[in-house]
Amino acid sequence: MEVLPTYMDVEHSRAYIDQLYSNDSQKCFQAVSELKFAVIGSVREKGSIIEQGVVVRLLQILRAPDLDILLKTEVATVLNSLAKGLPEHAASLVQAGLLPVLWEQLEACVGGSGTSAYTQMILCCLRSVYRQGCAPPPPSWDHKLLTTLIQHGYHPPCNQECVANILAHACKVSRTCEQQQQLVDAGGADLVACMLCSPVSRVQLPALHCLAAMCYNNERVSSIIATKSYGGKAVPDLLVGLMARDRPQDMQLAAATSLTFLHRSGALSADDPKIIFKTLQCLVRMCRRDREVWERVEAANTLAYLTEVSTELQRTAAMTDHLIDTMNDYLKDTTSSTGASVPQGICGSPISCRQYDNPSTWPELMLEAALKVYASLSANDEDIRQRVIKTDGLMNTIVTSLSAACPPVQLAAVRCLHSLSRSVHTIRTTFQDHMVWRPLMTVLKTSNNEELVTVASSTLCNLLLEFSPSKEHILDQGAVEFLCGLTRRPHPGLRLNAVWALMNMAFQAEHRVKVSILHHLGTDQIFRLLSDTDVHILMKTLGLLRNLLSTKGHIDQIMQCHGKEIMQVIPNVKLQIAATFCISNLIWNVEEGAAERQNKLREMGVYKLLQNLMTTTDTALFDKVKIALQQFH
Amino acid sequence: MATSSGRCSVEPPLFGSHSGQDPIKALYPMVNEEETPLPRCWSSKDKYSFIGLSQNNLRVHYKGHGKNHKDAASVRATNPIPAACGLYYYEVKIVSKGRDGYMGIGLSSQGVNMNRLPGWDKNSFGYHGDDGHSFCSSGSGHPYGPTFTTGDVIGCGINLIDNVCFYTKNGHYLGVAFTDLPSQLYPTVGLQTPGEVVDANFGQAPFVFDIGEMMRELQCRVRTTIQNFPVPDTYGQWQTMLHRMVSTYLVHHGYCSTAEAFARSTSQDFDEELTSIKNRQKIQKLVLGGRMGEAIETVQQLYPGLLENNHNLLFMLKVRQFIEMVNGTDTEVRGVSRSPSRPPTHESSPSPPCWSNGRTTDPVPGTSSTPPSSSTTSTPVIQQHTSVIQSTKNVIGSGPTSASPVTTEELNQRNAQDIRATSPPSATNGTTPVIHPPAPSGSSSSSSSSSSSNSSSNMHDSDTEMECMEPNSHHLQETNNSLGDTSHSNGFSNGFSKDVDIQDENEEAMEVENSLGSRKMCGGNPAAIERMLAFGREVQHMSQVLRRELGKNDHNKKMLQDAFSLLAYNDPWNSPVGWQLDPLQREPVCQSLNSAILESHQLPRRPPLEICVAHTKQLINLMSRSGLGSCAFASVDSILGSQQ
């Protein structure tokens, strides 16, 4: 049907496009109708029409207050058809200023009579643009606008479908806490609850995506949504219904995702049967070999998130349906699916934003997802860790992935390594065999991704524990200098991990290591850390000092070099507390050689200083001083 | 029961409607327990001596010395798992792990050594509590799941479609343990050390694991397979065949206008002339309206020789005519008894049984004394069908014999069974051999549904009545529609007889007013009673002649006896033989007559569509017997229902 020579096509187009600009509304309507028939179903025609700049004129018609509603409806139909073309087409429409006009028209529709067909078409058009994944959220998430949109979402089903899709996509593009809250304030939670009960799956599915987006990482919104109900059934129960095994798979997955987010936001507890039985089993089921790749990836990612914290969920997941083996398939599939043909019409979840369009990325996505699942599963339970470690080829995969080009895979690998590094046994055996410190140090030194460095440095902490055979190797890689540098970073997590790692490093270390730490860190930095606002950093710094100052010989040497600086700490109250803490540690009665240290400190006038501090008005300091004094014999 | 689209219904059609029933049976609706009983407890015979049973043979305890693996002991359930379960599941609660907790839970074939734990031998499969390993016909296990101990509930499931076995622990799915399982496996548990005690739940109590949801998933899968089954249709033969099936069905039941319209739009021809169809339709209306005298006359007129050559059929019609006379509906008594105060006709009989399922058809034909003519000109396919059905019929042994005397209760029961399971009803009164070919009970149920809706619609106009009819009773609707008359509100049985001559209608309509009064025999008119008694003697005479000519016939004898017994009661409607007066008893008569007419014209006795449904049901029964688990989720009724 598209074999017409181009020149005829152009001629043909021109004929009605000219009429489009006519002031005679009858002629104009005729032209729009012809235009409609021309563009429906023809991607090429859509492109050509957009290139000819017709959109501007169409928008003009929409905004003209005196033009007939039938004409406007016809125009909206054409715009909807254009938006359904390629993503580029939708993008051009957005660029031409389509969205503000549509929103404005939607607002104008409220309360008007005889406008239902028009409203419907406006909503369809918005839906089509949003589904292309290229649209920004509704302008400024204006409350009035959202309320209008949500009002349209109750009836009829075709409007519901449109509104559900618009919200689902808009939420995906930006889901900040404020926007989630705004959506709920505008009645989004009630609407979604209503939509879940729709008999039309094309309404239910986007409603689920919208619900998930609203709940994600938002305690307040989640607690509101969890108490909403429709038709006498609470939202969590509705979700369980939609997750039933005879539902379409994408719906099961979307419902499981919503429940996962509700759980992680604290609205449902881990031991709630809806979570530990239904959601967990559903997600594990969705990871099976016979599912679509995008479903497997999404399911595994969601599962990793679901089981990230709760040991109970980790244990249950680890024994459910051979999950650990299933995840191993994800690692192995990396090569086999590369050349696979692209399934036609793969859309993935509507909120996936075309993440799964390119099959060549699938192996990486699967690898990342599986590593995340392993990371979550082995976070707390040593038995699970050992089962995970025994997974065929996992350690090699982790090591290779650490040096992968793709940052998400790297991050997942480091997360996995981090969980596994909590096992003394593993650190001593498998990690040693695979020399994991090498790629790990490379990641630390080369990456500027803060999240990645945080997790990697946290892993390093574990590898620097005194029983770790990797410790020496890591020192050889210049870890001291690197970690000391890390203590100066603005990100508190990084500072904490760095100090922590140094503390571990200093524990029962050789004198040269301690000297090296002190040298690279510098007393100034130690004091800065001692006055850090983050109490954890403060504690770890004191721990570091304690470790540096342990065993008599080392203390003596260090006190000789740095005793004065430690004493200088006294003036500042906070520092006073910290220093007193430090002194307490030094003179702790139970420790070997405490008496000698006490004498030494007494010689330095510390006892007197402490006695003077007893006059302080600061109760915290007073308590510490008192404790310290009690240690003196 | 399966009218929702499935996608929007949270409760599934298959498992929601069995409350109050035997819960084990309810789990496996497609299992015919007469052929393949379900496991319900442990077998007190099929066990090793170290096993003790208690609590209705549901609790198992170890009573050996338990020194080593040679002291292991197992017990099997009473019956093997029927394939028609589709998905079978049982749970075992570990009451006590005893000394060492060497417990095995699984499946084994009959004859496997019981002095062993399940899984150690060929055709034996088990999951063991001490190490969490699975044992697949071997002494060495594979790491499978977590260990289990006191307080845990272990479930063992077998998917009889894929032939795989899985376990659950405390409601969590552990995944597939064994594949390629043999058939005829028994639930089996084994214990090995003193103090070990386990309790079994074969479904008598709710399970910890949600097996129902898994069943729904399988059902969904099987249904998708059926619906997406590829039909190669290169030359449009498939479609042509479907068109023919629809058309022959319409023609068979005399839906002239519909058949005509359908044939026009699909460009086919009939095998039968339109006038012939209309004639049959007319006769059917008379029979269903209770006007037997007129019906017989019309048959004799239109099909000379038919009844003369089929004495048993004629006798059946006459007996029915006698019954209709008692009822006061037959034309002979109506003419006499018609008066303003005439007591009501049968329409005010006690509410017909509520056979809610109008679509239940059990089209297995009864044994026919007149096998299909081999010289027929109808399509060979149809002939073949008929013969196959009759051969399968022999296998089942007991087809529904609607023409035989059956109480309403029995019919109710039978139909209820038909709703639950599509296996052939077994409640049929099999004492009387059937002489006349019985009609499919499906039509009687559709009649009953219409009459039940009718009885309830006395207060409504017939528009409502039409709407609340079951779809399968559409031939009744069709009749109304074809006459373009939907204004009958007289509650007259199923809307048939009034159409025969329209002049009766108004009177009928008026008569409804006092239809709720007490009923009297033959409408209470003495002249009519006289006529009825005379007719009775006539029928008796005929019976004697028949006996002389054709030999003794128990069925005819019983039929006549039942009919005459009506005279023994003051209020025959409320007598033990009152069921005969129920309008739905006209259905089998009508079907027999219709089939005989069609047969005399060398047309199939039964429409291919009904034969096809019957075939499918038989095939599903055959699947069950051949161990194909998919049959559990392939109930014809539920699949037809779900596609609305």
GROMACS .gro file of C-alpha atoms in nm, chain A residues 165-380:
model
  216
  165ASN     CA    1  -0.010   0.484   3.187
  166ILE     CA    2   0.059   0.855   3.213
  167LEU     CA    3   0.112   0.829   3.587
  168ALA     CA    4   0.321   0.513   3.560
  169HIS     CA    5   0.558   0.669   3.311
  170ALA     CA    6   0.567   1.006   3.476
  171CYS     CA    7   0.656   0.840   3.805
  172LYS     CA    8   0.932   0.646   3.640
  173VAL     CA    9   1.094   0.950   3.489
  174SER     CA   10   1.121   1.121   3.822
  175ARG     CA   11   1.028   0.975   4.152
  176THR     CA   12   1.145   1.204   4.421
  177CYS     CA   13   0.994   1.194   4.764
  178GLU     CA   14   0.810   1.519   4.704
  179GLN     CA   15   0.657   1.397   4.382
  180GLN     CA   16   0.549   1.071   4.538
  181GLN     CA   17   0.384   1.268   4.815
  182GLN     CA   18   0.222   1.509   4.571
  183LEU     CA   19   0.074   1.223   4.380
  184VAL     CA   20  -0.079   1.079   4.695
  185ASP     CA   21  -0.204   1.421   4.804
  186ALA     CA   22  -0.379   1.459   4.471
  187GLY     CA   23  -0.567   1.132   4.529
  188GLY     CA   24  -0.331   0.898   4.347
  189ALA     CA   25  -0.342   0.627   4.612
  190ASP     CA   26  -0.720   0.600   4.603
  191LEU     CA   27  -0.724   0.598   4.227
  192VAL     CA   28  -0.465   0.324   4.207
  193ALA     CA   29  -0.655   0.112   4.460
  194CYS     CA   30  -0.964   0.151   4.242
  195MET     CA   31  -0.772   0.065   3.927
  196LEU     CA   32  -0.634  -0.254   4.079
  197CYS     CA   33  -0.991  -0.377   4.091
  198SER     CA   34  -1.057  -0.300   3.727
  199PRO     CA   35  -1.142  -0.605   3.519
  200VAL     CA   36  -0.917  -0.475   3.242
  201SER     CA   37  -0.557  -0.586   3.264
  202ARG     CA   38  -0.444  -0.289   3.059
  203VAL     CA   39  -0.561  -0.071   3.346
  204GLN     CA   40  -0.434  -0.294   3.624
  205LEU     CA   41  -0.083  -0.327   3.493
  206PRO     CA   42   0.007   0.041   3.462
  207ALA     CA   43  -0.171   0.099   3.792
  208LEU     CA   44   0.068  -0.149   3.950
  209HIS     CA   45   0.367   0.027   3.800
  210CYS     CA   46   0.238   0.355   3.928
  211LEU     CA   47   0.182   0.212   4.273
  212ALA     CA   48   0.533   0.069   4.282
  213ALA     CA   49   0.679   0.402   4.179
  214MET     CA   50   0.485   0.581   4.451
  215CYS     CA   51   0.597   0.340   4.724
  216TYR     CA   52   0.960   0.313   4.629
  217ASN     CA   53   1.178   0.415   4.920
  218ASN     CA   54   0.908   0.632   5.070
  219GLU     CA   55   0.794   0.530   5.416
  220ARG     CA   56   0.527   0.789   5.450
  221VAL     CA   57   0.359   0.722   5.117
  222SER     CA   58   0.389   0.347   5.163
  223SER     CA   59   0.220   0.354   5.499
  224ILE     CA   60  -0.066   0.552   5.348
  225ILE     CA   61  -0.103   0.319   5.050
  226ALA     CA   62  -0.089   0.005   5.263
  227THR     CA   63  -0.399   0.118   5.450
  228LYS     CA   64  -0.599   0.212   5.142
  229SER     CA   65  -0.864  -0.029   5.032
  230TYR     CA   66  -1.118  -0.074   4.757
  231GLY     CA   67  -1.427  -0.289   4.754
  232GLY     CA   68  -1.354  -0.395   5.111
  233LYS     CA   69  -1.008  -0.528   5.030
  234ALA     CA   70  -0.688  -0.365   5.145
  235VAL     CA   71  -0.430  -0.276   4.882
  236PRO     CA   72  -0.177  -0.539   4.997
  237ASP     CA   73  -0.445  -0.807   4.964
  238LEU     CA   74  -0.543  -0.678   4.623
  239LEU     CA   75  -0.180  -0.704   4.524
  240VAL     CA   76  -0.162  -1.063   4.641
  241GLY     CA   77  -0.465  -1.136   4.425
  242LEU     CA   78  -0.295  -0.988   4.122
  243MET     CA   79   0.016  -1.192   4.197
  244ALA     CA   80  -0.173  -1.523   4.170
  245ARG     CA   81  -0.009  -1.779   3.949
  246ASP     CA   82  -0.281  -1.783   3.688
  247ARG     CA   83  -0.246  -1.411   3.626
  248PRO     CA   84  -0.043  -1.286   3.333
  249GLN     CA   85   0.323  -1.297   3.420
  250ASP     CA   86   0.392  -0.930   3.378
  251MET     CA   87   0.111  -0.859   3.620
  252GLN     CA   88   0.245  -1.105   3.876
  253LEU     CA   89   0.582  -0.941   3.852
  254ALA     CA   90   0.447  -0.590   3.883
  255ALA     CA   91   0.239  -0.686   4.187
  256ALA     CA   92   0.539  -0.854   4.348
  257THR     CA   93   0.745  -0.541   4.286
  258SER     CA   94   0.483  -0.326   4.454
  259LEU     CA   95   0.472  -0.554   4.757
  260THR     CA   96   0.852  -0.555   4.771
  261PHE     CA   97   0.860  -0.177   4.777
  262LEU     CA   98   0.590  -0.167   5.043
  263HIS     CA   99   0.799  -0.403   5.252
  264ARG     CA  100   1.123  -0.213   5.208
  265SER     CA  101   0.949   0.108   5.302
  266GLY     CA  102   0.837  -0.051   5.625
  267ALA     CA  103   0.467  -0.083   5.545
  268LEU     CA  104   0.476  -0.464   5.553
  269SER     CA  105   0.704  -0.667   5.774
  270ALA     CA  106   0.934  -0.940   5.647
  271ASP     CA  107   0.743  -1.212   5.829
  272ASP     CA  108   0.411  -1.106   5.678
  273PRO     CA  109   0.293  -1.411   5.478
  274LYS     CA  110   0.225  -1.177   5.188
  275ILE     CA  111   0.596  -1.107   5.176
  276ILE     CA  112   0.774  -1.418   5.296
  277PHE     CA  113   0.545  -1.662   5.116
  278LYS     CA  114   0.369  -1.494   4.829
  279THR     CA  115   0.603  -1.221   4.712
  280LEU     CA  116   0.919  -1.417   4.763
  281GLN     CA  117   0.790  -1.726   4.584
  282CYS     CA  118   0.653  -1.520   4.302
  283LEU     CA  119   0.983  -1.346   4.240
  284VAL     CA  120   1.183  -1.668   4.257
  285ARG     CA  121   0.937  -1.822   4.013
  286MET     CA  122   0.983  -1.531   3.775
  287CYS     CA  123   1.357  -1.599   3.765
  288ARG     CA  124   1.306  -1.940   3.607
  289ARG     CA  125   1.455  -2.032   3.274
  290ASP     CA  126   1.123  -2.044   3.091
  291ARG     CA  127   1.054  -1.673   3.137
  292GLU     CA  128   1.144  -1.379   2.918
  293VAL     CA  129   1.484  -1.227   2.974
  294TRP     CA  130   1.346  -0.894   3.086
  295GLU     CA  131   1.121  -1.067   3.337
  296ARG     CA  132   1.410  -1.268   3.474
  297VAL     CA  133   1.626  -0.960   3.509
  298GLU     CA  134   1.356  -0.751   3.672
  299ALA     CA  135   1.256  -1.035   3.902
  300ALA     CA  136   1.614  -1.096   4.014
  301ASN     CA  137   1.676  -0.726   4.074
  302THR     CA  138   1.358  -0.699   4.277
  303LEU     CA  139   1.443  -1.015   4.466
  304ALA     CA  140   1.785  -0.876   4.551
  305TYR     CA  141   1.617  -0.565   4.687
  306LEU     CA  142   1.356  -0.766   4.878
  307THR     CA  143   1.615  -0.983   5.051
  308GLU     CA  144   1.881  -0.719   5.101
  309VAL     CA  145   1.827  -0.672   5.474
  310SER     CA  146   1.621  -0.945   5.638
  311THR     CA  147   1.811  -1.259   5.733
  312GLU     CA  148   1.482  -1.447   5.747
  313LEU     CA  149   1.402  -1.357   5.388
  314GLN     CA  150   1.755  -1.445   5.283
  315ARG     CA  151   1.729  -1.788   5.439
  316THR     CA  152   1.390  -1.853   5.287
  317ALA     CA  153   1.498  -1.735   4.944
  318ALA     CA  154   1.812  -1.945   4.955
  319MET     CA  155   1.609  -2.262   4.999
  320THR     CA  156   1.331  -2.171   4.758
  321ASP     CA  157   1.323  -2.345   4.423
  322HIS     CA  158   1.700  -2.388   4.382
  323LEU     CA  159   1.747  -2.012   4.359
  324ILE     CA  160   2.124  -2.030   4.399
  325ASP     CA  161   2.149  -2.266   4.102
  326THR     CA  162   1.905  -2.060   3.901
  327MET     CA  163   2.121  -1.755   3.949
  328ASN     CA  164   2.417  -1.952   3.823
  329ASP     CA  165   2.230  -1.987   3.495
  330TYR     CA  166   2.224  -1.611   3.475
  331LEU     CA  167   2.603  -1.607   3.486
  332LYS     CA  168   2.632  -1.874   3.220
  333ASP     CA  169   2.374  -1.730   2.988
  334THR     CA  170   2.607  -1.443   2.916
  335THR     CA  171   2.745  -1.606   2.606
  336SER     CA  172   2.457  -1.815   2.483
  337SER     CA  173   2.199  -1.541   2.451
  338THR     CA  174   2.423  -1.291   2.280
  339GLY     CA  175   2.343  -1.400   1.930
  340ALA     CA  176   1.980  -1.472   2.005
  341SER     CA  177   1.726  -1.323   1.776
  342VAL     CA  178   1.536  -1.026   1.906
  343PRO     CA  179   1.184  -1.123   1.999
  344GLN     CA  180   0.940  -0.904   1.820
  345GLY     CA  181   0.746  -0.652   2.016
  346ILE     CA  182   0.939  -0.695   2.335
  347CYS     CA  183   0.830  -0.411   2.547
  348GLY     CA  184   0.945  -0.505   2.890
  349SER     CA  185   0.773  -0.339   3.174
  350PRO     CA  186   0.639   0.000   3.080
  351ILE     CA  187   0.859   0.160   3.339
  352SER     CA  188   1.172  -0.004   3.211
  353CYS     CA  189   1.223   0.282   2.964
  354ARG     CA  190   1.340   0.062   2.681
  355GLN     CA  191   1.614  -0.083   2.892
  356TYR     CA  192   1.569  -0.422   2.731
  357ASP     CA  193   1.543  -0.316   2.371
  358ASN     CA  194   1.893  -0.418   2.280
  359PRO     CA  195   1.957  -0.792   2.323
  360SER     CA  196   2.332  -0.741   2.324
  361THR     CA  197   2.299  -0.582   2.668
  362TRP     CA  198   2.106  -0.875   2.812
  363PRO     CA  199   2.405  -1.078   2.930
  364GLU     CA  200   2.534  -0.785   3.130
  365LEU     CA  201   2.190  -0.715   3.275
  366MET     CA  202   2.153  -1.077   3.379
  367LEU     CA  203   2.499  -1.089   3.527
  368GLU     CA  204   2.439  -0.774   3.725
  369ALA     CA  205   2.105  -0.901   3.854
  370ALA     CA  206   2.247  -1.238   3.958
  371LEU     CA  207   2.541  -1.082   4.140
  372LYS     CA  208   2.301  -0.857   4.328
  373VAL     CA  209   2.094  -1.157   4.431
  374TYR     CA  210   2.404  -1.337   4.552
  375ALA     CA  211   2.510  -1.025   4.740
  376SER     CA  212   2.175  -1.007   4.920
  377LEU     CA  213   2.151  -1.378   4.992
  378SER     CA  214   2.495  -1.403   5.146
  379ALA     CA  215   2.476  -1.083   5.346
  380ASN     CA  216   2.419  -1.240   5.687
   0.00000   0.00000   0.00000
